[in-house]
JSON list of C-alpha atoms in Angstrom, two decimals:
[
{"chain": "C", "resi": 272, "resn": "MET", "atom": "CA", "xyz": [0.00, 0.00, 0.00]},
{"chain": "C", "resi": 273, "resn": "THR", "atom": "CA", "xyz": [2.86, 2.39, 0.76]},
{"chain": "C", "resi": 274, "resn": "SER", "atom": "CA", "xyz": [4.55, 1.74, -2.55]},
{"chain": "C", "resi": 275, "resn": "LYS", "atom": "CA", "xyz": [1.42, 2.80, -4.42]},
{"chain": "C", "resi": 276, "resn": "SER", "atom": "CA", "xyz": [0.58, 5.76, -2.20]},
{"chain": "C", "resi": 277, "resn": "GLN", "atom": "CA", "xyz": [4.13, 7.18, -2.22]},
{"chain": "C", "resi": 278, "resn": "PRO", "atom": "CA", "xyz": [4.16, 8.12, -5.96]},
{"chain": "C", "resi": 279, "resn": "GLN", "atom": "CA", "xyz": [0.64, 9.54, -5.61]},
{"chain": "C", "resi": 280, "resn": "GLN", "atom": "CA", "xyz": [1.78, 11.75, -2.76]},
{"chain": "C", "resi": 281, "resn": "LEU", "atom": "CA", "xyz": [4.72, 13.03, -4.78]},
{"chain": "C", "resi": 282, "resn": "ASN", "atom": "CA", "xyz": [2.47, 13.71, -7.73]},
{"chain": "C", "resi": 283, "resn": "SER", "atom": "CA", "xyz": [-0.07, 15.41, -5.49]},
{"chain": "C", "resi": 284, "resn": "LEU", "atom": "CA", "xyz": [2.68, 17.56, -3.98]},
{"chain": "C", "resi": 285, "resn": "ASP", "atom": "CA", "xyz": [3.90, 18.54, -7.43]},
{"chain": "C", "resi": 286, "resn": "ILE", "atom": "CA", "xyz": [0.36, 19.38, -8.50]},
{"chain": "C", "resi": 287, "resn": "ALA", "atom": "CA", "xyz": [-0.22, 21.42, -5.36]},
{"chain": "C", "resi": 288, "resn": "MET", "atom": "CA", "xyz": [2.96, 23.39, -5.99]},
{"chain": "C", "resi": 289, "resn": "GLN", "atom": "CA", "xyz": [1.84, 24.07, -9.55]},
{"chain": "C", "resi": 290, "resn": "TRP", "atom": "CA", "xyz": [-1.59, 25.13, -8.30]},
{"chain": "C", "resi": 291, "resn": "ALA", "atom": "CA", "xyz": [-0.01, 27.57, -5.90]},
{"chain": "C", "resi": 292, "resn": "GLU", "atom": "CA", "xyz": [1.18, 29.52, -8.91]},
{"chain": "C", "resi": 293, "resn": "LEU", "atom": "CA", "xyz": [-2.35, 29.70, -10.40]},
{"chain": "C", "resi": 294, "resn": "PRO", "atom": "CA", "xyz": [-4.98, 32.30, -9.57]},
{"chain": "C", "resi": 295, "resn": "ALA", "atom": "CA", "xyz": [-7.63, 31.45, -6.94]},
{"chain": "C", "resi": 296, "resn": "GLU", "atom": "CA", "xyz": [-10.41, 30.98, -9.50]},
{"chain": "C", "resi": 297, "resn": "HIS", "atom": "CA", "xyz": [-8.48, 28.20, -11.24]},
{"chain": "C", "resi": 298, "resn": "LEU", "atom": "CA", "xyz": [-7.75, 26.57, -7.89]},
{"chain": "C", "resi": 299, "resn": "LYS", "atom": "CA", "xyz": [-11.46, 26.50, -6.98]},
{"chain": "C", "resi": 300, "resn": "VAL", "atom": "CA", "xyz": [-12.32, 24.80, -10.29]},
{"chain": "C", "resi": 301, "resn": "ALA", "atom": "CA", "xyz": [-9.53, 22.24, -9.87]},
{"chain": "C", "resi": 302, "resn": "LEU", "atom": "CA", "xyz": [-10.57, 21.40, -6.30]},
{"chain": "C", "resi": 303, "resn": "ALA", "atom": "CA", "xyz": [-14.21, 21.05, -7.34]},
{"chain": "C", "resi": 304, "resn": "ALA", "atom": "CA", "xyz": [-13.14, 18.56, -10.01]},
{"chain": "C", "resi": 305, "resn": "LEU", "atom": "CA", "xyz": [-10.85, 16.68, -7.61]},
{"chain": "C", "resi": 306, "resn": "GLU", "atom": "CA", "xyz": [-13.36, 16.34, -4.75]},
{"chain": "C", "resi": 307, "resn": "PRO", "atom": "CA", "xyz": [-15.57, 13.62, -6.37]},
{"chain": "C", "resi": 308, "resn": "GLU", "atom": "CA", "xyz": [-12.48, 11.56, -7.17]},
{"chain": "C", "resi": 309, "resn": "LEU", "atom": "CA", "xyz": [-11.31, 11.74, -3.56]},
{"chain": "C", "resi": 310, "resn": "ALA", "atom": "CA", "xyz": [-14.78, 10.69, -2.36]},
{"chain": "C", "resi": 311, "resn": "ARG", "atom": "CA", "xyz": [-14.72, 7.69, -4.71]},
{"chain": "C", "resi": 312, "resn": "GLN", "atom": "CA", "xyz": [-11.26, 6.68, -3.49]},
{"chain": "C", "resi": 313, "resn": "TYR", "atom": "CA", "xyz": [-12.42, 6.91, 0.12]},
{"chain": "C", "resi": 314, "resn": "GLU", "atom": "CA", "xyz": [-15.51, 4.77, -0.58]},
{"chain": "C", "resi": 315, "resn": "LEU", "atom": "CA", "xyz": [-13.31, 2.23, -2.35]},
{"chain": "C", "resi": 316, "resn": "SER", "atom": "CA", "xyz": [-10.94, 2.01, 0.62]},
{"chain": "C", "resi": 317, "resn": "VAL", "atom": "CA", "xyz": [-13.89, 1.58, 3.03]},
{"chain": "C", "resi": 318, "resn": "LEU", "atom": "CA", "xyz": [-15.36, -1.19, 0.87]},
{"chain": "C", "resi": 319, "resn": "ARG", "atom": "CA", "xyz": [-11.99, -2.95, 0.67]},
{"chain": "C", "resi": 320, "resn": "ALA", "atom": "CA", "xyz": [-11.64, -2.81, 4.47]},
{"chain": "C", "resi": 321, "resn": "ARG", "atom": "CA", "xyz": [-15.14, -4.26, 4.90]},
{"chain": "C", "resi": 322, "resn": "LEU", "atom": "CA", "xyz": [-14.41, -7.00, 2.39]},
{"chain": "C", "resi": 323, "resn": "GLU", "atom": "CA", "xyz": [-11.16, -7.94, 4.13]},
{"chain": "C", "resi": 324, "resn": "HIS", "atom": "CA", "xyz": [-12.97, -8.03, 7.48]},
{"chain": "C", "resi": 325, "resn": "GLN", "atom": "CA", "xyz": [-15.74, -10.24, 6.05]},
{"chain": "C", "resi": 326, "resn": "GLU", "atom": "CA", "xyz": [-13.21, -12.62, 4.48]},
{"chain": "C", "resi": 327, "resn": "ALA", "atom": "CA", "xyz": [-11.34, -12.93, 7.79]},
{"chain": "C", "resi": 328, "resn": "GLN", "atom": "CA", "xyz": [-14.60, -13.63, 9.60]},
{"chain": "C", "resi": 329, "resn": "ASP", "atom": "CA", "xyz": [-15.56, -16.25, 6.99]},
{"chain": "C", "resi": 330, "resn": "ARG", "atom": "CA", "xyz": [-12.17, -17.95, 7.44]},
{"chain": "C", "resi": 331, "resn": "ARG", "atom": "CA", "xyz": [-12.64, -18.05, 11.23]},
{"chain": "C", "resi": 332, "resn": "THR", "atom": "CA", "xyz": [-16.14, -19.50, 10.86]},
{"chain": "C", "resi": 333, "resn": "HIS", "atom": "CA", "xyz": [-14.91, -22.12, 8.40]},
{"chain": "C", "resi": 334, "resn": "ASN", "atom": "CA", "xyz": [-12.09, -23.12, 10.75]},
{"chain": "C", "resi": 335, "resn": "LEU", "atom": "CA", "xyz": [-14.55, -23.39, 13.64]},
{"chain": "C", "resi": 336, "resn": "TYR", "atom": "CA", "xyz": [-16.90, -25.65, 11.68]},
{"chain": "C", "resi": 337, "resn": "LEU", "atom": "CA", "xyz": [-14.03, -27.75, 10.38]},
{"chain": "C", "resi": 338, "resn": "GLY", "atom": "CA", "xyz": [-12.66, -28.12, 13.92]},
{"chain": "C", "resi": 339, "resn": "GLY", "atom": "CA", "xyz": [-16.10, -29.23, 15.13]},
{"chain": "C", "resi": 340, "resn": "LEU", "atom": "CA", "xyz": [-16.35, -31.74, 12.34]},
{"chain": "C", "resi": 341, "resn": "ILE", "atom": "CA", "xyz": [-12.95, -33.20, 13.18]},
{"chain": "C", "resi": 342, "resn": "ALA", "atom": "CA", "xyz": [-13.72, -33.26, 16.92]},
{"chain": "C", "resi": 343, "resn": "GLY", "atom": "CA", "xyz": [-17.05, -34.98, 16.29]},
{"chain": "C", "resi": 344, "resn": "PHE", "atom": "CA", "xyz": [-15.40, -37.59, 14.10]},
{"chain": "C", "resi": 345, "resn": "ILE", "atom": "CA", "xyz": [-12.73, -38.29, 16.72]},
{"chain": "C", "resi": 346, "resn": "ILE", "atom": "CA", "xyz": [-15.29, -38.58, 19.52]},
{"chain": "C", "resi": 347, "resn": "VAL", "atom": "CA", "xyz": [-17.54, -40.91, 17.52]},
{"chain": "C", "resi": 348, "resn": "VAL", "atom": "CA", "xyz": [-14.62, -43.13, 16.50]},
{"chain": "C", "resi": 349, "resn": "ALA", "atom": "CA", "xyz": [-13.38, -43.23, 20.10]},
{"chain": "C", "resi": 350, "resn": "MET", "atom": "CA", "xyz": [-16.85, -44.16, 21.39]},
{"chain": "C", "resi": 351, "resn": "LEU", "atom": "CA", "xyz": [-17.26, -46.91, 18.82]},
{"chain": "C", "resi": 352, "resn": "THR", "atom": "CA", "xyz": [-13.77, -48.23, 19.56]},
{"chain": "C", "resi": 353, "resn": "GLY", "atom": "CA", "xyz": [-14.55, -48.20, 23.27]},
{"chain": "C", "resi": 354, "resn": "ALA", "atom": "CA", "xyz": [-17.82, -50.03, 22.60]},
{"chain": "C", "resi": 355, "resn": "VAL", "atom": "CA", "xyz": [-15.99, -52.78, 20.75]},
{"chain": "C", "resi": 356, "resn": "ILE", "atom": "CA", "xyz": [-13.35, -53.08, 23.48]},
{"chain": "C", "resi": 357, "resn": "VAL", "atom": "CA", "xyz": [-15.84, -53.29, 26.36]},
{"chain": "C", "resi": 358, "resn": "GLY", "atom": "CA", "xyz": [-18.11, -55.56, 24.32]},
{"chain": "C", "resi": 359, "resn": "VAL", "atom": "CA", "xyz": [-15.25, -58.03, 23.88]},
{"chain": "C", "resi": 360, "resn": "ASN", "atom": "CA", "xyz": [-14.63, -57.88, 27.65]},
{"chain": "C", "resi": 361, "resn": "ASP", "atom": "CA", "xyz": [-18.19, -59.09, 28.42]},
{"chain": "C", "resi": 362, "resn": "LEU", "atom": "CA", "xyz": [-19.71, -55.73, 29.31]},
{"chain": "C", "resi": 363, "resn": "PRO", "atom": "CA", "xyz": [-22.56, -55.56, 26.78]},
{"chain": "C", "resi": 364, "resn": "TRP", "atom": "CA", "xyz": [-24.54, -52.92, 28.69]},
{"chain": "C", "resi": 365, "resn": "LEU", "atom": "CA", "xyz": [-21.58, -50.52, 28.59]},
{"chain": "C", "resi": 366, "resn": "ALA", "atom": "CA", "xyz": [-21.00, -51.33, 24.92]},
{"chain": "C", "resi": 367, "resn": "ALA", "atom": "CA", "xyz": [-24.67, -50.57, 24.23]},
{"chain": "C", "resi": 368, "resn": "MET", "atom": "CA", "xyz": [-24.33, -47.21, 25.96]},
{"chain": "C", "resi": 369, "resn": "LEU", "atom": "CA", "xyz": [-21.19, -46.30, 24.01]},
{"chain": "C", "resi": 370, "resn": "ALA", "atom": "CA", "xyz": [-22.50, -47.44, 20.63]},
{"chain": "C", "resi": 371, "resn": "GLY", "atom": "CA", "xyz": [-26.11, -46.44, 21.10]},
{"chain": "C", "resi": 372, "resn": "PRO", "atom": "CA", "xyz": [-28.00, -43.28, 20.27]},
{"chain": "C", "resi": 373, "resn": "SER", "atom": "CA", "xyz": [-25.50, -41.14, 22.15]},
{"chain": "C", "resi": 374, "resn": "VAL", "atom": "CA", "xyz": [-23.12, -41.57, 19.21]},
{"chain": "C", "resi": 375, "resn": "LEU", "atom": "CA", "xyz": [-25.73, -40.16, 16.88]},
{"chain": "C", "resi": 376, "resn": "SER", "atom": "CA", "xyz": [-26.54, -37.33, 19.29]},
{"chain": "C", "resi": 377, "resn": "LEU", "atom": "CA", "xyz": [-22.89, -36.33, 19.61]},
{"chain": "C", "resi": 378, "resn": "ALA", "atom": "CA", "xyz": [-22.35, -36.55, 15.87]},
{"chain": "C", "resi": 379, "resn": "GLY", "atom": "CA", "xyz": [-25.38, -34.31, 15.34]},
{"chain": "C", "resi": 380, "resn": "LEU", "atom": "CA", "xyz": [-24.12, -31.88, 17.96]},
{"chain": "C", "resi": 381, "resn": "PHE", "atom": "CA", "xyz": [-20.68, -31.46, 16.42]},
{"chain": "C", "resi": 382, "resn": "VAL", "atom": "CA", "xyz": [-21.60, -31.70, 12.74]},
{"chain": "C", "resi": 383, "resn": "LEU", "atom": "CA", "xyz": [-24.95, -29.87, 12.66]},
{"chain": "C", "resi": 384, "resn": "ARG", "atom": "CA", "xyz": [-24.16, -27.51, 15.57]},
{"chain": "C", "resi": 385, "resn": "ARG", "atom": "CA", "xyz": [-27.60, -28.01, 17.11]},
{"chain": "C", "resi": 386, "resn": "VAL", "atom": "CA", "xyz": [-29.42, -30.45, 19.36]},
{"chain": "C", "resi": 387, "resn": "ASP", "atom": "CA", "xyz": [-33.10, -31.13, 18.96]},
{"chain": "C", "resi": 388, "resn": "SER", "atom": "CA", "xyz": [-34.93, -31.79, 22.20]},
{"chain": "C", "resi": 389, "resn": "ALA", "atom": "CA", "xyz": [-36.78, -34.66, 20.53]},
{"chain": "C", "resi": 390, "resn": "SER", "atom": "CA", "xyz": [-33.52, -36.40, 19.58]},
{"chain": "C", "resi": 391, "resn": "ALA", "atom": "CA", "xyz": [-32.15, -35.86, 23.10]},
{"chain": "C", "resi": 392, "resn": "ARG", "atom": "CA", "xyz": [-35.29, -37.44, 24.61]},
{"chain": "C", "resi": 393, "resn": "GLU", "atom": "CA", "xyz": [-35.06, -40.30, 22.13]},
{"chain": "C", "resi": 394, "resn": "ALA", "atom": "CA", "xyz": [-31.43, -40.92, 23.07]},
{"chain": "C", "resi": 395, "resn": "GLY", "atom": "CA", "xyz": [-32.33, -40.98, 26.78]},
{"chain": "C", "resi": 396, "resn": "ARG", "atom": "CA", "xyz": [-35.22, -43.38, 26.17]},
{"chain": "C", "resi": 397, "resn": "ALA", "atom": "CA", "xyz": [-33.00, -45.68, 24.12]},
{"chain": "C", "resi": 398, "resn": "HIS", "atom": "CA", "xyz": [-30.37, -45.68, 26.88]},
{"chain": "C", "resi": 399, "resn": "ARG", "atom": "CA", "xyz": [-32.98, -46.66, 29.49]},
{"chain": "C", "resi": 400, "resn": "GLU", "atom": "CA", "xyz": [-34.27, -49.45, 27.25]},
{"chain": "C", "resi": 401, "resn": "ALA", "atom": "CA", "xyz": [-30.74, -50.71, 26.60]},
{"chain": "C", "resi": 402, "resn": "LEU", "atom": "CA", "xyz": [-29.98, -50.77, 30.32]},
{"chain": "C", "resi": 403, "resn": "ALA", "atom": "CA", "xyz": [-33.26, -52.52, 31.12]},
{"chain": "C", "resi": 404, "resn": "ALA", "atom": "CA", "xyz": [-32.67, -55.14, 28.42]},
{"chain": "C", "resi": 405, "resn": "SER", "atom": "CA", "xyz": [-29.10, -55.83, 29.49]},
{"chain": "C", "resi": 406, "resn": "GLN", "atom": "CA", "xyz": [-29.95, -56.48, 33.15]},
{"chain": "C", "resi": 407, "resn": "PRO", "atom": "CA", "xyz": [-30.72, -60.10, 34.03]},
{"chain": "C", "resi": 408, "resn": "PRO", "atom": "CA", "xyz": [-34.30, -60.88, 35.04]},
{"chain": "C", "resi": 409, "resn": "ALA", "atom": "CA", "xyz": [-35.05, -60.66, 38.75]},
{"chain": "C", "resi": 410, "resn": "GLN", "atom": "CA", "xyz": [-34.67, -63.94, 40.69]},
{"chain": "C", "resi": 411, "resn": "PRO", "atom": "CA", "xyz": [-37.72, -64.97, 42.69]},
{"chain": "C", "resi": 412, "resn": "ALA", "atom": "CA", "xyz": [-37.26, -64.65, 46.44]},
{"chain": "C", "resi": 413, "resn": "PRO", "atom": "CA", "xyz": [-36.41, -67.93, 48.17]},
{"chain": "C", "resi": 414, "resn": "VAL", "atom": "CA", "xyz": [-39.39, -69.42, 49.93]},
{"chain": "C", "resi": 415, "resn": "ASP", "atom": "CA", "xyz": [-38.96, -70.56, 53.54]},
{"chain": "C", "resi": 416, "resn": "PRO", "atom": "CA", "xyz": [-40.21, -74.15, 53.69]},
{"chain": "C", "resi": 417, "resn": "GLY", "atom": "CA", "xyz": [-41.44, -73.68, 57.25]},
{"chain": "C", "resi": 418, "resn": "ALA", "atom": "CA", "xyz": [-43.58, -70.71, 56.31]},
{"chain": "C", "resi": 419, "resn": "ALA", "atom": "CA", "xyz": [-45.25, -72.66, 53.53]},
{"chain": "C", "resi": 420, "resn": "GLN", "atom": "CA", "xyz": [-46.62, -75.28, 55.99]},
{"chain": "C", "resi": 421, "resn": "GLY", "atom": "CA", "xyz": [-48.49, -72.78, 58.04]},
{"chain": "C", "resi": 422, "resn": "GLY", "atom": "CA", "xyz": [-45.80, -71.99, 60.52]},
{"chain": "C", "resi": 423, "resn": "ALA", "atom": "CA", "xyz": [-46.18, -75.22, 62.48]},
{"chain": "C", "resi": 424, "resn": "VAL", "atom": "CA", "xyz": [-42.94, -76.85, 63.39]},
{"chain": "C", "resi": 425, "resn": "VAL", "atom": "CA", "xyz": [-43.04, -80.63, 63.46]}
]
């Protein structure tokens, strides 16, 4: 920017020195002709500054979304890997929690940048169902043989 503005300043200084030799009427006409050009140059510089600011903001937003996408991918892969590892070690309920709807919820959170309340409720319901299905059925309580005969001891 300085390399371009330096010759303009020298030229402007030369022109100003030449104008100093002219009568005042000529100077008024020259300044009136120069004023619209200066206004256009100012508007151009303001628009360039706005454009540079917008491009920088777009780059930051893109980097943020790309970082979220990468983080979501890493978390999902880690959860699925953990689900396989704990599934092999005979912990199916933990594997179901790691590989269940929470993976989809986290992927949606990082990739789409939003969480629907319906999907969050659905993930919670699926977790409860997975936990209920993975627990063994309740054993019936042992019956006291003496209580079954009416309490009489023989």
